[in-house]
Each structure stands twice: as C-alpha cells, then as structure tokens.
Coordinates of C-alpha atoms in Angstrom, one line a residue:
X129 CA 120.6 31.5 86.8
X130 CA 123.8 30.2 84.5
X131 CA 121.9 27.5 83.1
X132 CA 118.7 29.4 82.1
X133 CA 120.8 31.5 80.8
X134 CA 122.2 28.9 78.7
X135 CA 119.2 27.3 77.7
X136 CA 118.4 31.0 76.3
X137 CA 121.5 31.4 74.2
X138 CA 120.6 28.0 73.1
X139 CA 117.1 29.5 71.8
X140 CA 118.8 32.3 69.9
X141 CA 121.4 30.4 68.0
X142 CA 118.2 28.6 66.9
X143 CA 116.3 31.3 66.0
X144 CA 119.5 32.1 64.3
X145 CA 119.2 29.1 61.9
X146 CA 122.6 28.2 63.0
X147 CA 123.2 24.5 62.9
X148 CA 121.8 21.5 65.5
X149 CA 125.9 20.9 65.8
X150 CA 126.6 24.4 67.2
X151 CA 124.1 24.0 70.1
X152 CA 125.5 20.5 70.6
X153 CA 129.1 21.3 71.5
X154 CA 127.3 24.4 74.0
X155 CA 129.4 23.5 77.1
X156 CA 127.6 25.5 80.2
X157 CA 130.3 24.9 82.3
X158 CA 133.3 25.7 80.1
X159 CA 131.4 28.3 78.5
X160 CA 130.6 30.8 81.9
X161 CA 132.2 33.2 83.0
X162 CA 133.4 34.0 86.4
X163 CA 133.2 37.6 87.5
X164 CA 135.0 38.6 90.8
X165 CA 134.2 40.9 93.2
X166 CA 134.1 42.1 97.1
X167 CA 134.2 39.3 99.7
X168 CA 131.1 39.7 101.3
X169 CA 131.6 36.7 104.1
X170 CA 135.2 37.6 104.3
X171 CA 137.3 39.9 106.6
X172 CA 139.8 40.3 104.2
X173 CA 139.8 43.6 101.8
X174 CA 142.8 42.6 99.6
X175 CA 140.9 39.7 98.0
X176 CA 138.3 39.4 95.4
X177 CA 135.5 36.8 95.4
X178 CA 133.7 34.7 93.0
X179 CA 132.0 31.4 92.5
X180 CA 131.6 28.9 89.8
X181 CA 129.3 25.9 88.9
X182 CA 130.7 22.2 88.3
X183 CA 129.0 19.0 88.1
X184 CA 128.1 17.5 91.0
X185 CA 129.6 14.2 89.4
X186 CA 132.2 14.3 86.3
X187 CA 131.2 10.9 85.5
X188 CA 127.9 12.1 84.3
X189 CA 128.1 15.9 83.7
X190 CA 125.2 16.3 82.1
X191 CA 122.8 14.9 83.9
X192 CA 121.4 18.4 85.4
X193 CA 123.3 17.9 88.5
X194 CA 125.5 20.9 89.7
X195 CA 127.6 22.4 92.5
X196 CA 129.1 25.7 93.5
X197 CA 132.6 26.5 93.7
X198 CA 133.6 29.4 96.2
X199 CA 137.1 31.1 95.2
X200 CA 139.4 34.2 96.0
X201 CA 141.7 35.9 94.2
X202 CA 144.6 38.3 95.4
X203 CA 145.1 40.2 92.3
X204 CA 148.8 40.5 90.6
X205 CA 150.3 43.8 91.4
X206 CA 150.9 45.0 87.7
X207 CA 147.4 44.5 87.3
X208 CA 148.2 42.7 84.1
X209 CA 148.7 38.7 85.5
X210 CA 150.8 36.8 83.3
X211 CA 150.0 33.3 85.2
X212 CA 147.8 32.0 87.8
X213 CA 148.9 30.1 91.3
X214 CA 146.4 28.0 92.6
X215 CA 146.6 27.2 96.6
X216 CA 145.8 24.6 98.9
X217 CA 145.7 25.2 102.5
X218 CA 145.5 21.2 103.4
X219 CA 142.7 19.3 105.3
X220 CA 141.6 17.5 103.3
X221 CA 138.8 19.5 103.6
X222 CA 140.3 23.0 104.9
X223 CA 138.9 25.9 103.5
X224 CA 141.1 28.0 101.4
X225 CA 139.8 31.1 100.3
X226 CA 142.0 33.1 102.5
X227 CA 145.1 31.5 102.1
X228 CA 146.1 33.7 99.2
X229 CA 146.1 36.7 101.5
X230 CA 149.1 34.8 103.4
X231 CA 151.2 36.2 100.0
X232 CA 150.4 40.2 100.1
X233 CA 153.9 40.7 100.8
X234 CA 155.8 38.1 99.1
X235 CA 156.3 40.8 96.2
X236 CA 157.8 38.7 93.4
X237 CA 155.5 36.3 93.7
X238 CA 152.6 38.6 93.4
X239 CA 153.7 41.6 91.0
X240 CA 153.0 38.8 87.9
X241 CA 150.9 36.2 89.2
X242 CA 146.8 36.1 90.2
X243 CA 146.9 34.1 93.4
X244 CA 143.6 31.8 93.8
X245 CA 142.4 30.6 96.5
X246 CA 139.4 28.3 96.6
X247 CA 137.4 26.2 98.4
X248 CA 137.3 22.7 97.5
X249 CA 133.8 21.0 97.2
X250 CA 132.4 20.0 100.1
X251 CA 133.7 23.0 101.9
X252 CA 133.7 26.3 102.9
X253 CA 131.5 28.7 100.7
X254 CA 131.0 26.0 98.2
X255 CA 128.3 23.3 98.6
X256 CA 128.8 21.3 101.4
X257 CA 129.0 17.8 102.9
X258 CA 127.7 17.3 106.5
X259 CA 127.9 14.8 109.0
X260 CA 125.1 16.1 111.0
X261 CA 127.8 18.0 113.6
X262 CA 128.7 14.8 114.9
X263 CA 132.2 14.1 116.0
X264 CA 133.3 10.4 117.3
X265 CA 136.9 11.6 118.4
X266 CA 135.9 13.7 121.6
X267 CA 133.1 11.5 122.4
X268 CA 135.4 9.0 124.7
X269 CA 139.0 8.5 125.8
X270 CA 141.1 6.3 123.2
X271 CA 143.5 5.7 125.8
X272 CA 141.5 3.7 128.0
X273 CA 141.2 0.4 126.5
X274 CA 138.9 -1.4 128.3
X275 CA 136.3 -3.7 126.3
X276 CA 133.4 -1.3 127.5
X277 CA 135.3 2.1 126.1
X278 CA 137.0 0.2 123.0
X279 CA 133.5 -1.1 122.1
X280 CA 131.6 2.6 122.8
X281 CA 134.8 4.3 120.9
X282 CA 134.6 2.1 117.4
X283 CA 130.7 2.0 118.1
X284 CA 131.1 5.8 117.8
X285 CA 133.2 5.6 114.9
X286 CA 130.8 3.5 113.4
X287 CA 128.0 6.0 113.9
X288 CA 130.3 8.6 112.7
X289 CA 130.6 6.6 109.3
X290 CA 126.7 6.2 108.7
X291 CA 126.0 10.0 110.0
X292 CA 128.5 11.3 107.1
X293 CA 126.8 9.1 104.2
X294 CA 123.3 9.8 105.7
X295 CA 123.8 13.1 106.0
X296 CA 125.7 14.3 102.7
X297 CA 123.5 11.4 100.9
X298 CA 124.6 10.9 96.9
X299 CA 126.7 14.0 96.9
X300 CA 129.3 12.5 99.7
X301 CA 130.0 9.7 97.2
X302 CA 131.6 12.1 94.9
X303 CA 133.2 14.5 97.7
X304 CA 136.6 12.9 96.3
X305 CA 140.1 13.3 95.4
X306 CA 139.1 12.6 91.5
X307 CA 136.1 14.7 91.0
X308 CA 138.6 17.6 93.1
X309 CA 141.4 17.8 90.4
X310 CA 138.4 18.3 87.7
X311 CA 136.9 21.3 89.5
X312 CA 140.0 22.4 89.7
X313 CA 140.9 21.9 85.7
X314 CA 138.0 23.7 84.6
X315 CA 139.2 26.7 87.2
X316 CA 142.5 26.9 85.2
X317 CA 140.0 26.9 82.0
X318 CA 137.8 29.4 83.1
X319 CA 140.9 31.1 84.7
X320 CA 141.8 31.3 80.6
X321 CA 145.0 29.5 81.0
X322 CA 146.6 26.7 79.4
X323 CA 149.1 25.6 82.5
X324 CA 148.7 26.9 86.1
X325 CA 151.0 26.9 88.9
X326 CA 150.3 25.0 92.4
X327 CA 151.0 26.2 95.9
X328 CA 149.7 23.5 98.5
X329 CA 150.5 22.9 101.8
X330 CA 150.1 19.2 103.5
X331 CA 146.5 17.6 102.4
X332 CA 147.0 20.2 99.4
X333 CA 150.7 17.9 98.3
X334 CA 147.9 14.9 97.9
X335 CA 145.9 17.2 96.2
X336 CA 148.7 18.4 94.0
X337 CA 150.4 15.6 93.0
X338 CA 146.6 14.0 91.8
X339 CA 146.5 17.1 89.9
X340 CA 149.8 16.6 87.8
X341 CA 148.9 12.8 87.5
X342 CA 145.4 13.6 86.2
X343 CA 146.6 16.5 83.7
X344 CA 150.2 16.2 83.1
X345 CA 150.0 18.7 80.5
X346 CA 148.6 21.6 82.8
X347 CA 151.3 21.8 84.7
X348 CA 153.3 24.7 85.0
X349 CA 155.6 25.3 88.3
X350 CA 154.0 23.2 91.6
X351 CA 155.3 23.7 94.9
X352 CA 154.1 21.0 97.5
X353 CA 154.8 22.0 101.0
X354 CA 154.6 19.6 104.0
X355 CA 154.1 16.4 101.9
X356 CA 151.8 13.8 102.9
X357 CA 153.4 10.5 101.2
X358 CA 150.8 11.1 98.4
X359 CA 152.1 7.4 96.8
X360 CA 150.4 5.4 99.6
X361 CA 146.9 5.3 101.0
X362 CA 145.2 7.7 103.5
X363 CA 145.2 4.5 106.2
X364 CA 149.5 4.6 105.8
X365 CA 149.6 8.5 105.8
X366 CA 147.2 9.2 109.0
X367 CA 149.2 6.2 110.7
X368 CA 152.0 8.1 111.0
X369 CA 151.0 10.9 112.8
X370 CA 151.4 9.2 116.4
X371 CA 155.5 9.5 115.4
X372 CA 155.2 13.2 113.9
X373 CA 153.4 14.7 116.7
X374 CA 155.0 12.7 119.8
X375 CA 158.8 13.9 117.5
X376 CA 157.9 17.3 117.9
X377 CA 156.4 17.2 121.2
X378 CA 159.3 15.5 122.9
X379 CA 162.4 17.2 121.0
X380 CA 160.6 21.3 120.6
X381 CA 157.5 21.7 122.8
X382 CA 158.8 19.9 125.9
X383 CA 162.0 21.8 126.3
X384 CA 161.3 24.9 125.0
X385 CA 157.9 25.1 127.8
X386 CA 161.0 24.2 130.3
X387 CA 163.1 26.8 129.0
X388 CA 160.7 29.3 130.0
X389 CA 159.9 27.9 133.3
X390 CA 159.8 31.4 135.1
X391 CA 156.8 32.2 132.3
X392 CA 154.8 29.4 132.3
X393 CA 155.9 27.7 135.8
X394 CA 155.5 24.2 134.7
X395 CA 158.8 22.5 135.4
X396 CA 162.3 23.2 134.0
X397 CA 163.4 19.8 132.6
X398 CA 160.9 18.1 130.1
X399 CA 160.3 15.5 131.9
X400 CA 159.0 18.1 134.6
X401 CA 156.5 19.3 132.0
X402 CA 155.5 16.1 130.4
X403 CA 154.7 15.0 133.8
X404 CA 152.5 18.1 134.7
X405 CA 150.7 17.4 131.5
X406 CA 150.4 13.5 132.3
X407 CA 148.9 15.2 135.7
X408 CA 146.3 17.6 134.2
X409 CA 145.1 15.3 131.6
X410 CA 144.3 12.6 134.2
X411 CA 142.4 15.0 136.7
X412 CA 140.7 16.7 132.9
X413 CA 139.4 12.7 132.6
X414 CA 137.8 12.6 135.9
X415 CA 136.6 16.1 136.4
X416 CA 136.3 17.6 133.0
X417 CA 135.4 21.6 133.1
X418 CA 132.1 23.0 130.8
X419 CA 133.1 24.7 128.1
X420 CA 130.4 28.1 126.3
X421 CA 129.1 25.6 123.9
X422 CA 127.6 23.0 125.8
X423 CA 130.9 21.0 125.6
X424 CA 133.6 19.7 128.3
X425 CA 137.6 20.0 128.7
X426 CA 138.8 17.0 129.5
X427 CA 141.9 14.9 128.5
X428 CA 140.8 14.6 125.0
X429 CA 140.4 18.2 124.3
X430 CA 143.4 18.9 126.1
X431 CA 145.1 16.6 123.8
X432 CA 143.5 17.6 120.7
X433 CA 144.8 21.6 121.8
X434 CA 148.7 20.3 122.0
X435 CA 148.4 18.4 119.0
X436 CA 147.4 21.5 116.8
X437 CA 149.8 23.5 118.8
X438 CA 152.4 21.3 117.1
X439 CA 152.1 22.3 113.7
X440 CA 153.8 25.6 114.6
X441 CA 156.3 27.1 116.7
X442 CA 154.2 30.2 117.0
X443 CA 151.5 28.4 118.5
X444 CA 153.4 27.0 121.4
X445 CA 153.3 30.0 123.7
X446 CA 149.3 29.9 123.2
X447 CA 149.2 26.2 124.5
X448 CA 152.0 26.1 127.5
X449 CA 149.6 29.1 128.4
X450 CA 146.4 26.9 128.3
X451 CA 148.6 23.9 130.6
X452 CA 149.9 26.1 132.7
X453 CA 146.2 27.6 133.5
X454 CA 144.8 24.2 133.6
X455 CA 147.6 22.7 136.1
X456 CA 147.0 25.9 138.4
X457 CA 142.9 25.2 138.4
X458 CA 142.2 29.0 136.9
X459 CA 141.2 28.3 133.8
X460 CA 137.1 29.0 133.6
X461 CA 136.3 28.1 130.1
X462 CA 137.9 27.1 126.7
X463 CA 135.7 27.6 123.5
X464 CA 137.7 25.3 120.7
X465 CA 135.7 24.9 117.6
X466 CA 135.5 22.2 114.5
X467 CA 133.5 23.6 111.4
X468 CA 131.6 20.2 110.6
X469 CA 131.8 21.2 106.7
X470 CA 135.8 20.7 106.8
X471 CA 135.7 17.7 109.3
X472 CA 132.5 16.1 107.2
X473 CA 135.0 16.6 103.8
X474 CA 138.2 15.6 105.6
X475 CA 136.5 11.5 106.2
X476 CA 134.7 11.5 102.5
X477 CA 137.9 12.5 100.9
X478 CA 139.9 9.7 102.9
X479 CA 137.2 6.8 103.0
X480 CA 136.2 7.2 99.7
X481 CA 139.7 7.8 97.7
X482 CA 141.7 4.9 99.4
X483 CA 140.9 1.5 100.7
X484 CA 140.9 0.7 104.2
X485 CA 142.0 -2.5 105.6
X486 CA 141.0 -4.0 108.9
X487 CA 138.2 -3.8 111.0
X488 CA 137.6 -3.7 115.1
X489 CA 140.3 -6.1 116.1
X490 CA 142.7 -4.8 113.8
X491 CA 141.3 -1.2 115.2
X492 CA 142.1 -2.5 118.8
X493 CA 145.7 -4.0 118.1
X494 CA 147.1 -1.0 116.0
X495 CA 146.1 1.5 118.6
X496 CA 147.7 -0.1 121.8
X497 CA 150.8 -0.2 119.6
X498 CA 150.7 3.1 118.6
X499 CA 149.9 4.1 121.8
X500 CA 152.4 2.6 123.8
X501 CA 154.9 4.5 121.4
X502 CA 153.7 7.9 121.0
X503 CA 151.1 9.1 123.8
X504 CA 150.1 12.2 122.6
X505 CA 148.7 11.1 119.2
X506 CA 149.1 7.7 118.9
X507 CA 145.7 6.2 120.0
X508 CA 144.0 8.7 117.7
X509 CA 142.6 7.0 114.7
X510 CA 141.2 10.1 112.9
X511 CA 140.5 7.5 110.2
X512 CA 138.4 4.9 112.0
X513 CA 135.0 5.8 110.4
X514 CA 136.7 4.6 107.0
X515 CA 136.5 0.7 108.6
X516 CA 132.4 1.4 108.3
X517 CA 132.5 3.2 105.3
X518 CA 130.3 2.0 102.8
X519 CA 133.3 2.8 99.6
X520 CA 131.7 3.9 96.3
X521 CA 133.7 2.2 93.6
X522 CA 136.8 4.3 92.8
X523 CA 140.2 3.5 91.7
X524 CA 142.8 6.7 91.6
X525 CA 145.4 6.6 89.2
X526 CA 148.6 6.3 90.9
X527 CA 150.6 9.0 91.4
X528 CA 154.4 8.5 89.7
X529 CA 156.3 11.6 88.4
X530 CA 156.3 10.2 84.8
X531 CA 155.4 12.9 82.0
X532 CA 155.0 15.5 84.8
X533 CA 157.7 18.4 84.8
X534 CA 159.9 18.5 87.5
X535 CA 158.2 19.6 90.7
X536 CA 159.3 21.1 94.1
X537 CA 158.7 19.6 97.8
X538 CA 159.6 21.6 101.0
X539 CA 160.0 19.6 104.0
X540 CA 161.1 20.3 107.3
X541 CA 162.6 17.2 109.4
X542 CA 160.4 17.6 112.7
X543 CA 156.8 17.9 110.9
X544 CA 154.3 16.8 113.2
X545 CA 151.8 15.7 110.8
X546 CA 153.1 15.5 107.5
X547 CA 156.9 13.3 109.1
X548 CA 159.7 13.4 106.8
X549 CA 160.0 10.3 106.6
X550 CA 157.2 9.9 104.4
X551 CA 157.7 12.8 102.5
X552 CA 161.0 11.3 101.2
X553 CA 159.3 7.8 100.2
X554 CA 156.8 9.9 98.0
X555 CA 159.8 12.0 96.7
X556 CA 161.7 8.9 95.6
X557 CA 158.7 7.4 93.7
X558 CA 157.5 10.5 92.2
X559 CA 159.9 10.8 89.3
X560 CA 161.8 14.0 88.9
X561 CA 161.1 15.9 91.9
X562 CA 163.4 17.9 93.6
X563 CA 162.9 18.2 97.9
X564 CA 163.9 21.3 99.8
X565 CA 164.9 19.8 103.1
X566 CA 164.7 22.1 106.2
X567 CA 167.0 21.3 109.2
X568 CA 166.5 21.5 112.7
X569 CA 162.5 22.8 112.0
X570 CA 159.4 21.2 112.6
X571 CA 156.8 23.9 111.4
X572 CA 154.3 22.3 109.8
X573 CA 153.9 24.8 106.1
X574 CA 157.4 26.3 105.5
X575 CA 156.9 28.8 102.5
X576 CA 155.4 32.0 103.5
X577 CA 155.8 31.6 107.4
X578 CA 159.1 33.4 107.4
X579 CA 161.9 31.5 106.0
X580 CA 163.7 33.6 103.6
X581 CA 165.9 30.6 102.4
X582 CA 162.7 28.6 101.4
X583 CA 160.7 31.5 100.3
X584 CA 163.8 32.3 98.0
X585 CA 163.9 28.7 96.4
X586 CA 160.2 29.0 95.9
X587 CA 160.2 32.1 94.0
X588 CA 162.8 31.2 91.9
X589 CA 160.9 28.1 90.7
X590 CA 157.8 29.3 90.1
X591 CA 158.4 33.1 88.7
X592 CA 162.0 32.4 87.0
X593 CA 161.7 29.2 86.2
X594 CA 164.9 28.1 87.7
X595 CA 164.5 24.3 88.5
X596 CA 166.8 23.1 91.0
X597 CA 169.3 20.7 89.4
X598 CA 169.5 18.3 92.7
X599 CA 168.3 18.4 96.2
X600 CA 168.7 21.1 98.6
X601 CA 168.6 22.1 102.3
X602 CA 167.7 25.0 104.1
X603 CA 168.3 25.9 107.7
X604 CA 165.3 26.1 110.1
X605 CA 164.4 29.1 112.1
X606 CA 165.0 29.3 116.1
X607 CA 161.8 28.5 118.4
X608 CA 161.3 32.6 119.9
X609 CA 161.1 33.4 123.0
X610 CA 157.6 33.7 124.2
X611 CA 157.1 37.4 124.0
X612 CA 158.0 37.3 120.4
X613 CA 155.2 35.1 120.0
X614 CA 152.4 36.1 121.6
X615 CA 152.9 39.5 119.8
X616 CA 153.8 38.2 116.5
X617 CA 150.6 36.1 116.2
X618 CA 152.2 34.6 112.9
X619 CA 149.7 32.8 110.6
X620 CA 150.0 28.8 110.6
X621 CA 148.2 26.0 109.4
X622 CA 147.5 25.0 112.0
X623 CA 143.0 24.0 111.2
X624 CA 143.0 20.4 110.9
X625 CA 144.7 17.0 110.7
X626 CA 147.1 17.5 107.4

C-alpha cells in the first residue's frame, strides 16, 4: 500500500507541473510515516505498535525490494517526548518488541523519553528468516566423541548451514549486522530525531556499538549492558561461553541448589549436586522421556535448561525444581520451545558478519578442549553451522570508540554468557567508554532487573547527561531464597544464547 501510494503522489506533483527534480529526490522510505497504535499480537496494554518498510538490501534500495519492520513504543509519561531510547533485548535475533514494557516503572527514564522497542529483521513481527524448524544442537550428544557421533553431529551442523540459506534464500544474505544498523537509522529518521539513545542488553552491545561506528553523529547517550566483546569476531565471542556458564554454574547455581537442600533434596555440598546432575543427565542419554511436542528430554535438553537458567538468579529456583523432579523419576513431560525465526536470525547474523576459521578437525580439537574444561557448555558449538556457511562478501567496519561520544557498559563479573573478561577487552579498545562493574553478580542484563545502584548510574547518563568521569563499581544483589523467587517471577533475558 506505501508504495502505491507513492507512485500516486508522484502522479500529482506531475500533474502539478512541478519539476522532473522534485519527483527525483521522492524518497519512499524516508518520506512515510509510521502511525502507532494497539498491539494486536501482543499481551501487553501499555505499549503501542507499528511497522515500517526498509529495503530488503541497502546496497541497492531501489531495486523494488522491501521488508517490514515490527516496533513498539511505551509512550513518555508527559506525553510530550523530548528524546527517543531505542532497545535491544540480545540474540542476535531476539525479538524485542516487549522489552520496553520492562521500563513502566523506571519513572525518570520514562516521564521524557518514547521507549522503542523493535524487532530486528529477520525476526519477530518483521519479515522473517527460516531455517525450515531445523535445529542441529539437540539432534545428538556433543559430549560423546566418538567418530560415528562427531561425524553425525558436524554432518548435522552442516545440514543446519544449507537448511538456513535454502530456506531464507537471497534475503538471509542480507539478515546482517550492516543492513541492521540502517533499519535502525531510518527508525531514528522516521522517529524525527537527529540523535537517539541506545539501551541493549548482550547481542544488542554488538548491535550498539555497530551502530555508533556506522553513524557517529547519531549518537546521543548509549547504554550497553552485558557486553559481548563487540571488537572481535562471533567465533572468539561464542568461544567463551563454555567459561561463562561453567563460572556461574560452579561458584552460584551449585551452592546455592545445596543451600537449600531441605527444598530441593539434591545434596548439600556442590559436589553433591553436580553429581546428581552428572547422574540424571547420563540416565536422560539412555532413556530420554517424550516431551507434548513430539520431542525427547534427554541430557542435551537438560543441559540446554541449566544453561538458560544461568543468565539469572531468578531462574535458578525454576531449574533446581526441574533436576530435582528429574533425579526423583516424577517428572511426566517438559515442553521447552525455540521460535525458529530468532534461532534462524541468531546463525545469519553470526555466519554472515564475521569470518569463521576452521573446519571439522579444528571443530573436533576445540571442543574436547573446551569440554574437558567446562562441562556444562563447553562442547556446545552454537556456531558450527558458520564452518558450512556459504559467506556473502561483507566486511564490517571495525568498531573503535573514535568520534563516538563517550558511552556506558554495565557488566557484572560472573556473566554466564556475555564473561567479563571480554567485556573489558572491548572496553579498552573502544575509545572513551566508561564500564560500570558489578561485583559479586552474575545476572546476565543488570539495568532494569532491580539494581538501584546501576539503574541510578543509568539514568543519570542518559536523562541528565552526567558522563561518568572514570570507571565505577556497583555492588551485586544476594541470590534469594527460593520462595522469593518462585513468587517474584522477575523478568530476565534469559531467550537465547547472548
């Protein structure tokens, strides 16, 4: 409908006798207009909805070629918005049209500022990429690495690589970091502002920081929150995860689970409980249990639950529940879920921004490494499919601080999947940032979830302005007890791999 209706504007100003030139710099994509209103496919009354159309490539905009946009908005509280916040729930590929709803109460953040959330393309409401539902990771057990099982596992992956491109065909090639950042710059146009603010959380750092490096001169205040090491490539980032996730299992989930032995009965050292989860996973492997949708629990699955129970503390009561079931033999039926939109965006944005180096052998090596060192991740290779991937020719500008105004990282010190350790090799190379440390946490998205010291910092940066003149720290919040949990059913972020 927009671009009829463009092509009969264009028929007006003719009829018009107005000149050739004015028709020529007729821009249907800077020149519509979005108009919000209810979210129909969204259980969430405080937020508005809308969509917008970009090209489906930048590189050739006008080619006829388009895509839709899906976005939110939680409207500022004065009803009068004197900047925009765009937000970023991570992913790559997550969703994000409800993450602006996460604000409601932060009330200087919102009395001011029109909080946007969006879907990024290849996602969500907005047109999609697809790898035909299939899903390499829970089709075999990485930790058995016999030849048989490490040929049918990077087979799989493989056959994960040439379902993605045959599915999402020429628009898959352009589900990338690149094309991303210029959706997002004619949002801030369309949005009417000159600058906008930034709010992303792990995958939506990456996102972030490609941003600033792409439009230097849009940037107003930027918060990135749970930093992937957005200087390096996806292959160096998704590498670390084995030493995130087996950190925060070892030094939080263990102990606390044995803390609360008389809840969840499943040993009170964490040895104890490491052990019982050893135990269940192996008897999961040879007698898995059917799950509603056709699928099976086994050690893979169970695995795959812990590790999202990691990104936060308020999801550990949920999981000890789940072991402690499984370990007893009453637990009937799971139903765990991966929307193929999000997982089918996650491997385009990864294989096709970044190189990949290696190939089976290098495959086989890095895993029993990784393995041997951290269990509970560490033979995951989300990124394996990126080996097979056939990489449309792209080369990202490199992320370095320079001309960018000063922007703020949160970290906390136990991330799972986002580990500080690569947070602070970003920080260093991105020039003038400033990194809110949090000590003794390991949540996984810090601003928002409750920490008044961070929320604090945050809101002084973006709605007063106030650049911190150095480096801070912030002290983490207590693990609850697991009452406090299972009634607080805090939000996380916890949907995906960053």
């Amino acid at each position: 409908m927009r671009r009829l209706a463009v092509t009969v504007s264009a028929a007006l100003l003719t009829a018009a006798g107005l000149p050739a030139v004015a028709q020529a710099q007729a821009d249907p994509f800077r020149d519509q207009a979005i108009t919000w209103g209810a979210c129909t496919d969204l259980d969430v009354p405080v937020l508005e909805c809308a969509t917008y159309t970009a090209p489906r490539d930048w590189r050739a905009p006008g080619n006829g070629k388009t895509i839709t946009i899906a976005i939110s908005r939680l409207k500022a509280r004065s009803g009068q918005a004197k900047a925009s916040v765009l937000t970023n729930p991570g992913g790559p590929g997550g969703p994000g049209r409800t993450l602006p709803a996460l604000y409601v109460d932060r009330a200087k953040l919102v009395q001011d500022h029109d909080i946007i959330g969006i879907d990024p393309r290849g996602t969500g409401a907005s047109t999609n990429v697809t790898c035909g539902g299939f899903d390499f990771l829970a089709l075999t057990d990485p930790r058995d690495r016999s030849r048989e099982n490490v040929d049918l596992l990077y087979d799989a992956a493989e056959l994960q690589a040439t379902a993605c491109q045959a599915k999402s065909g020429e628009f898959g090639k352009v589900v990338n970091t690149e094309q991303t950042v210029k959706d997002l710059d004619l949002l801030r146009h369309l949005l009417g502002r000159d600058k906008i603010s930034w709010i992303g959380y792990s995958g939506g750092t990456w996102m972030g920081a490609y941003y600033a490096t792409y439009f230097p001169n849009r940037v107003d205040k930027f918060v990135l929150d749970s930093n992937t090491e957005f200087t390096t490539t996806f292959q160096e980032i998704f590498d670390e995860f084995g030493r995130g996730f087996q950190r925060r299992f070892e030094v939080d989930f263990l102990p606390w689970v044995a803390k609360y032995d008389s809840r969840f009965h499943l040993g009170t050292t964490a040895e104890e409980v490491r052990a019982v989860y050893e135990k269940t996973r192996a008897r999961l492997a040879a007698n898995p249990i059917p799950l509603p949708d056709g699928r099976m629990l086994d050690g893979v699955l169970l695995d795959l639950v812990l590790v999202q129970a990691q990104y936060s503390k308020w999801a550990f009561a949920d999981a000890a529940s789940l072991l402690s079931q499984l370990n007893q033999q009453t637990l009937a039926a799971v139903d765990v879920r991966y929307p193929d939109a999000a997982n089918a965006t996650l491997f385009a944005i990864t294989c096709n921004d970044t190189r990949f180096r290696g190939g089976r052998e290098f495959l086989d090596r890095e895993a029993r490494e990784l393995g041997a060192k951290y269990p509970l991740a560490g033979y995951y290779q989300i990124l394996a499919p990126c080996a097979f991937w056939n990489r449309p020719p792209l080369q990202l500008r490199t992320p370095t601080g320079k001309g960018v105004p000063p922007i703020l990282m949160v970290q906390s010190v136990r991330d799972p999947a986002t580990p500080v350790e690569g947070a602070q090799r970003a920080h260093d190379r991105f020039a003038g940032s400033r990194m809110i440390t949090v000590v003794d946490e390991g949540d996984h998205g810090i601003y928002g979830f409750g920490n008044a010291c961070v929320n604090d910092l945050v809101e002084s940066f973006i709605v007063d302005g106030k650049v911190p003149p150095r480096d801070t720290t912030c002290p983490g919040e207590p693990l609850p007890d697991p009452t406090a949990m299972l009634a607080a059913k805090k939000p996380s972020l916890a949907h995906g791999w960053l």
